[in-house]
Amino acid sequence: WWQWTRGGDQHDGRKVSRLSLASLATGLSMGALGAWLLGYLMANHTDASAPWLDAALTSFSLVAQLWMAQKRLQCWALWVVVDLCYVAFFVHSQLYLT
């Protein structure tokens, strides 16, 4: 909330902006690294039915949330992809109400 209302250079709230190609690549790389780390932990320390997919979706959701907090336009494309994957995952797992 602070970022949206008081963030930015002038502390007058963030403006909607686009990520640079380097920032986009960094964010997606961090999502992939987070997916690998969380997937490894979930695969070896939990009884999750799909630890790697669940970890990837969680990690990229965190990246999308960070981008949304910064008012980056690309967050919406990432949210659409992540949410479509979640829907397919839940249907495959027969978690229809979820």
Coordinates of N, CA, C and O in Angstrom, one line a residue:
W1 N 0.8 -1.2 0.0 CA 0.0 0.0 0.0 C 0.9 1.3 0.0 O 0.6 2.2 -0.7
W2 N 2.0 1.2 0.8 CA 2.9 2.4 0.8 C 3.4 2.7 -0.5 O 3.5 3.8 -0.9
Q3 N 3.8 1.6 -1.2 CA 4.4 1.8 -2.6 C 3.4 2.5 -3.5 O 3.8 3.4 -4.3
W4 N 2.2 2.1 -3.4 CA 1.2 2.7 -4.3 C 0.8 4.2 -4.0 O 0.6 5.0 -4.9
T5 N 0.8 4.5 -2.7 CA 0.4 5.8 -2.3 C 1.5 6.8 -2.0 O 1.4 8.0 -2.2
R6 N 2.7 6.3 -1.6 CA 3.8 7.2 -1.3 C 5.2 6.8 -1.9 O 6.2 7.4 -1.6
G7 N 5.2 5.8 -2.7 CA 6.4 5.4 -3.4 C 6.8 6.3 -4.5 O 6.2 7.3 -4.8
G8 N 7.9 5.9 -5.1 CA 8.4 6.7 -6.2 C 9.4 7.8 -5.8 O 9.6 8.0 -4.6
D9 N 9.9 8.5 -6.8 CA 11.0 9.5 -6.5 C 10.4 10.7 -5.8 O 11.1 11.3 -4.9
Q10 N 9.2 11.1 -6.0 CA 8.6 12.3 -5.4 C 7.7 11.9 -4.2 O 7.1 12.8 -3.6
H11 N 7.7 10.7 -3.9 CA 6.8 10.2 -2.8 C 5.3 10.6 -3.0 O 4.6 10.8 -2.0
D12 N 4.9 10.6 -4.2 CA 3.5 10.9 -4.5 C 2.8 9.7 -5.1 O 1.7 9.8 -5.7
G13 N 3.3 8.5 -4.9 CA 2.7 7.3 -5.4 C 3.4 6.8 -6.6 O 3.9 7.6 -7.4
R14 N 3.4 5.6 -6.8 CA 4.0 5.0 -8.0 C 3.1 5.2 -9.2 O 1.8 5.1 -9.1
K15 N 3.7 5.4 -10.4 CA 2.9 5.4 -11.6 C 3.1 4.1 -12.3 O 4.0 3.4 -12.1
V16 N 2.0 3.7 -13.0 CA 2.1 2.4 -13.8 C 3.2 2.5 -14.8 O 3.4 3.5 -15.5
S17 N 4.1 1.5 -14.8 CA 5.2 1.6 -15.7 C 5.5 0.2 -16.2 O 5.0 -0.8 -15.7
R18 N 6.4 0.1 -17.2 CA 6.8 -1.2 -17.8 C 8.2 -1.5 -17.2 O 9.0 -0.7 -16.9
L19 N 8.4 -2.8 -17.1 CA 9.7 -3.3 -16.7 C 10.7 -3.3 -17.9 O 10.3 -3.5 -19.0
S20 N 11.9 -3.0 -17.6 CA 12.9 -3.1 -18.7 C 13.2 -4.5 -19.0 O 12.8 -5.4 -18.2
L21 N 13.8 -4.8 -20.1 CA 14.0 -6.2 -20.5 C 14.9 -6.9 -19.5 O 14.7 -8.0 -19.1
A22 N 15.9 -6.1 -18.9 CA 16.8 -6.7 -17.9 C 16.0 -7.0 -16.6 O 16.3 -8.0 -16.0
S23 N 15.2 -6.1 -16.2 CA 14.4 -6.3 -15.0 C 13.4 -7.5 -15.2 O 13.2 -8.2 -14.2
L24 N 12.8 -7.6 -16.3 CA 11.9 -8.7 -16.6 C 12.7 -10.0 -16.6 O 12.2 -11.0 -15.9
A25 N 13.9 -10.1 -17.2 CA 14.7 -11.3 -17.1 C 15.1 -11.6 -15.7 O 15.1 -12.8 -15.3
T26 N 15.5 -10.6 -14.9 CA 15.9 -10.8 -13.5 C 14.7 -11.4 -12.7 O 14.9 -12.3 -12.0
G27 N 13.5 -10.8 -12.9 CA 12.4 -11.2 -12.1 C 12.0 -12.7 -12.5 O 11.7 -13.5 -11.6
L28 N 12.0 -13.0 -13.7 CA 11.7 -14.4 -14.2 C 12.8 -15.3 -13.7 O 12.5 -16.5 -13.3
S29 N 14.0 -14.9 -13.7 CA 15.1 -15.8 -13.2 C 15.0 -16.0 -11.7 O 15.2 -17.1 -11.2
M30 N 14.6 -15.0 -11.0 CA 14.4 -15.1 -9.5 C 13.2 -16.1 -9.3 O 13.2 -16.9 -8.3
G31 N 12.2 -16.0 -10.1 CA 11.0 -16.9 -10.0 C 11.5 -18.3 -10.3 O 11.1 -19.3 -9.5
A32 N 12.3 -18.5 -11.3 CA 12.8 -19.9 -11.5 C 13.7 -20.4 -10.4 O 13.6 -21.6 -10.0
L33 N 14.6 -19.6 -9.9 CA 15.4 -20.0 -8.8 C 14.6 -20.3 -7.5 O 14.8 -21.3 -6.9
G34 N 13.6 -19.4 -7.3 CA 12.7 -19.7 -6.1 C 11.9 -21.0 -6.3 O 11.7 -21.8 -5.4
A35 N 11.5 -21.3 -7.6 CA 10.8 -22.5 -7.8 C 11.7 -23.7 -7.6 O 11.3 -24.7 -7.0
W36 N 12.9 -23.6 -8.0 CA 13.9 -24.7 -7.8 C 14.1 -25.0 -6.3 O 14.1 -26.1 -5.8
L37 N 14.4 -23.9 -5.6 CA 14.7 -24.0 -4.1 C 13.5 -24.6 -3.4 O 13.6 -25.5 -2.6
L38 N 12.3 -24.0 -3.6 CA 11.1 -24.4 -2.9 C 10.7 -25.8 -3.4 O 10.3 -26.6 -2.5
G39 N 10.9 -26.1 -4.7 CA 10.5 -27.4 -5.1 C 11.4 -28.5 -4.5 O 10.9 -29.6 -4.1
Y40 N 12.7 -28.2 -4.4 CA 13.6 -29.1 -3.7 C 13.2 -29.4 -2.3 O 13.1 -30.5 -1.8
L41 N 12.9 -28.3 -1.6 CA 12.4 -28.5 -0.2 C 11.1 -29.3 -0.1 O 11.0 -30.1 0.8
M42 N 10.2 -28.9 -0.9 CA 8.9 -29.6 -0.9 C 9.0 -31.1 -1.3 O 8.4 -31.9 -0.7
A43 N 9.8 -31.4 -2.3 CA 10.0 -32.7 -2.8 C 10.7 -33.6 -1.7 O 10.4 -34.8 -1.7
N44 N 11.6 -33.0 -0.9 CA 12.3 -33.8 0.0 C 11.8 -33.8 1.5 O 12.3 -34.6 2.3
H45 N 11.0 -32.8 1.8 CA 10.6 -32.7 3.2 C 9.1 -32.6 3.4 O 8.6 -32.4 4.5
T46 N 8.3 -32.8 2.3 CA 6.8 -32.9 2.5 C 6.3 -34.0 1.7 O 7.0 -34.7 0.9
D47 N 5.0 -34.3 1.8 CA 4.4 -35.3 1.0 C 3.4 -34.7 0.0 O 2.4 -35.3 -0.4
A48 N 3.8 -33.6 -0.5 CA 3.0 -32.9 -1.6 C 2.9 -33.8 -2.8 O 3.8 -34.5 -3.2
S49 N 1.7 -33.7 -3.4 CA 1.4 -34.6 -4.6 C 2.1 -34.1 -5.8 O 2.5 -34.9 -6.7
A50 N 2.4 -32.8 -5.9 CA 3.1 -32.2 -7.1 C 4.0 -31.1 -6.6 O 3.7 -29.9 -6.9
P51 N 5.0 -31.4 -5.9 CA 5.9 -30.4 -5.3 C 6.5 -29.4 -6.2 O 6.6 -28.2 -6.0
W52 N 7.0 -29.9 -7.4 CA 7.7 -29.0 -8.3 C 6.7 -28.0 -9.0 O 7.0 -26.8 -9.1
L53 N 5.6 -28.5 -9.4 CA 4.6 -27.6 -10.0 C 4.0 -26.6 -9.0 O 3.9 -25.4 -9.2
D54 N 3.7 -27.1 -7.8 CA 3.2 -26.2 -6.7 C 4.3 -25.2 -6.4 O 4.0 -24.0 -6.2
A55 N 5.5 -25.6 -6.3 CA 6.6 -24.6 -6.0 C 6.8 -23.6 -7.1 O 7.0 -22.4 -6.8
A56 N 6.7 -24.0 -8.3 CA 6.8 -23.1 -9.5 C 5.7 -22.0 -9.5 O 5.9 -20.8 -9.6
L57 N 4.5 -22.5 -9.3 CA 3.4 -21.6 -9.2 C 3.4 -20.6 -8.1 O 3.1 -19.4 -8.2
T58 N 3.9 -21.1 -6.9 CA 4.0 -20.3 -5.8 C 5.1 -19.2 -6.0 O 4.9 -18.0 -5.7
S59 N 6.2 -19.6 -6.5 CA 7.3 -18.7 -6.7 C 7.0 -17.6 -7.7 O 7.2 -16.4 -7.5
F60 N 6.4 -18.0 -8.9 CA 6.0 -17.0 -9.9 C 4.9 -16.1 -9.4 O 4.8 -15.0 -9.8
S61 N 4.0 -16.7 -8.5 CA 3.0 -15.8 -7.9 C 3.6 -14.7 -7.1 O 3.1 -13.6 -7.1
L62 N 4.7 -15.0 -6.4 CA 5.4 -14.0 -5.6 C 6.0 -13.0 -6.4 O 6.0 -11.8 -6.1
V63 N 6.6 -13.4 -7.6 CA 7.1 -12.4 -8.5 C 6.0 -11.5 -9.1 O 6.2 -10.3 -9.1
A64 N 4.9 -12.1 -9.4 CA 3.8 -11.3 -10.0 C 3.3 -10.3 -8.9 O 2.9 -9.2 -9.2
Q65 N 3.2 -10.8 -7.6 CA 2.8 -9.9 -6.6 C 3.7 -8.7 -6.3 O 3.3 -7.6 -6.1
L66 N 5.0 -9.0 -6.4 CA 6.0 -7.9 -6.3 C 5.9 -6.9 -7.4 O 5.9 -5.7 -7.2
W67 N 5.7 -7.4 -8.6 CA 5.5 -6.5 -9.8 C 4.2 -5.7 -9.6 O 4.2 -4.5 -10.0
M68 N 3.2 -6.3 -9.1 CA 1.9 -5.6 -8.9 C 2.1 -4.5 -7.9 O 1.6 -3.4 -8.1
A69 N 2.8 -4.8 -6.8 CA 3.1 -3.8 -5.8 C 3.8 -2.6 -6.3 O 3.7 -1.5 -5.9
Q70 N 4.7 -2.9 -7.3 CA 5.5 -1.8 -8.0 C 4.7 -1.2 -9.2 O 5.3 -0.3 -9.8
K71 N 3.5 -1.6 -9.4 CA 2.7 -1.1 -10.5 C 3.4 -1.3 -11.9 O 3.4 -0.4 -12.7
R72 N 3.9 -2.5 -12.1 CA 4.5 -2.9 -13.3 C 3.4 -3.5 -14.2 O 2.7 -4.5 -13.8
L73 N 3.3 -3.1 -15.4 CA 2.3 -3.6 -16.4 C 2.4 -5.1 -16.6 O 1.4 -5.7 -16.8
Q74 N 3.6 -5.6 -16.7 CA 3.8 -7.0 -17.0 C 3.3 -8.0 -15.9 O 3.2 -9.1 -16.2
C75 N 2.9 -7.4 -14.8 CA 2.4 -8.3 -13.7 C 1.1 -9.0 -14.2 O 0.9 -10.2 -13.9
W76 N 0.3 -8.3 -15.1 CA -1.0 -8.9 -15.5 C -0.7 -10.1 -16.4 O -1.5 -11.1 -16.3
A77 N 0.2 -10.1 -17.3 CA 0.5 -11.2 -18.2 C 1.0 -12.4 -17.3 O 0.5 -13.5 -17.6
L78 N 1.8 -12.1 -16.3 CA 2.3 -13.2 -15.5 C 1.2 -13.8 -14.7 O 1.0 -15.0 -14.5
W79 N 0.3 -12.9 -14.1 CA -0.9 -13.4 -13.3 C -1.8 -14.3 -14.2 O -2.3 -15.3 -13.7
V80 N -2.0 -13.9 -15.4 CA -2.9 -14.7 -16.3 C -2.3 -16.1 -16.5 O -3.0 -17.1 -16.4
V81 N -1.0 -16.2 -16.8 CA -0.3 -17.4 -17.1 C -0.4 -18.3 -15.8 O -0.7 -19.5 -15.8
V82 N 0.0 -17.7 -14.7 CA 0.0 -18.4 -13.4 C -1.4 -18.9 -13.0 O -1.5 -20.1 -12.7
D83 N -2.4 -18.1 -13.2 CA -3.7 -18.5 -12.8 C -4.3 -19.6 -13.7 O -4.9 -20.5 -13.3
L84 N -4.0 -19.5 -15.0 CA -4.4 -20.6 -15.9 C -3.7 -21.9 -15.5 O -4.4 -23.0 -15.6
C85 N -2.5 -21.8 -15.2 CA -1.8 -23.1 -14.7 C -2.4 -23.6 -13.4 O -2.5 -24.8 -13.3
Y86 N -2.7 -22.7 -12.5 CA -3.4 -23.1 -11.3 C -4.7 -23.8 -11.6 O -5.0 -24.8 -11.0
V87 N -5.5 -23.2 -12.5 CA -6.8 -23.8 -12.8 C -6.6 -25.2 -13.4 O -7.3 -26.2 -13.0
A88 N -5.7 -25.4 -14.3 CA -5.4 -26.7 -14.9 C -4.9 -27.7 -13.8 O -5.3 -28.8 -13.8
F89 N -4.0 -27.2 -12.9 CA -3.5 -28.0 -11.8 C -4.7 -28.5 -10.9 O -4.7 -29.7 -10.5
F90 N -5.6 -27.6 -10.5 CA -6.6 -27.9 -9.6 C -7.6 -28.9 -10.3 O -8.2 -29.8 -9.7
V91 N -7.9 -28.6 -11.6 CA -8.8 -29.6 -12.3 C -8.2 -30.9 -12.4 O -8.8 -31.9 -12.2
H92 N -6.9 -31.0 -12.7 CA -6.2 -32.3 -12.8 C -6.2 -33.0 -11.5 O -6.3 -34.2 -11.4
S93 N -6.1 -32.2 -10.4 CA -6.1 -32.8 -9.0 C -7.5 -33.0 -8.5 O -7.6 -33.5 -7.3
Q94 N -8.5 -32.8 -9.3 CA -9.9 -32.9 -8.9 C -10.3 -32.0 -7.7 O -11.1 -32.4 -6.9
L95 N -9.7 -30.9 -7.6 CA -10.0 -29.9 -6.6 C -10.9 -28.8 -7.2 O -10.5 -27.7 -7.3
Y96 N -12.1 -29.2 -7.6 CA -13.0 -28.4 -8.4 C -13.4 -27.1 -7.6 O -13.5 -26.0 -8.2
L97 N -13.7 -27.2 -6.4 CA -14.2 -26.0 -5.6 C -13.0 -25.0 -5.4 O -13.3 -23.9 -5.2
T98 N -11.8 -25.5 -5.4 CA -10.7 -24.6 -5.2 C -10.5 -23.8 -6.4 O -10.2 -22.6 -6.4

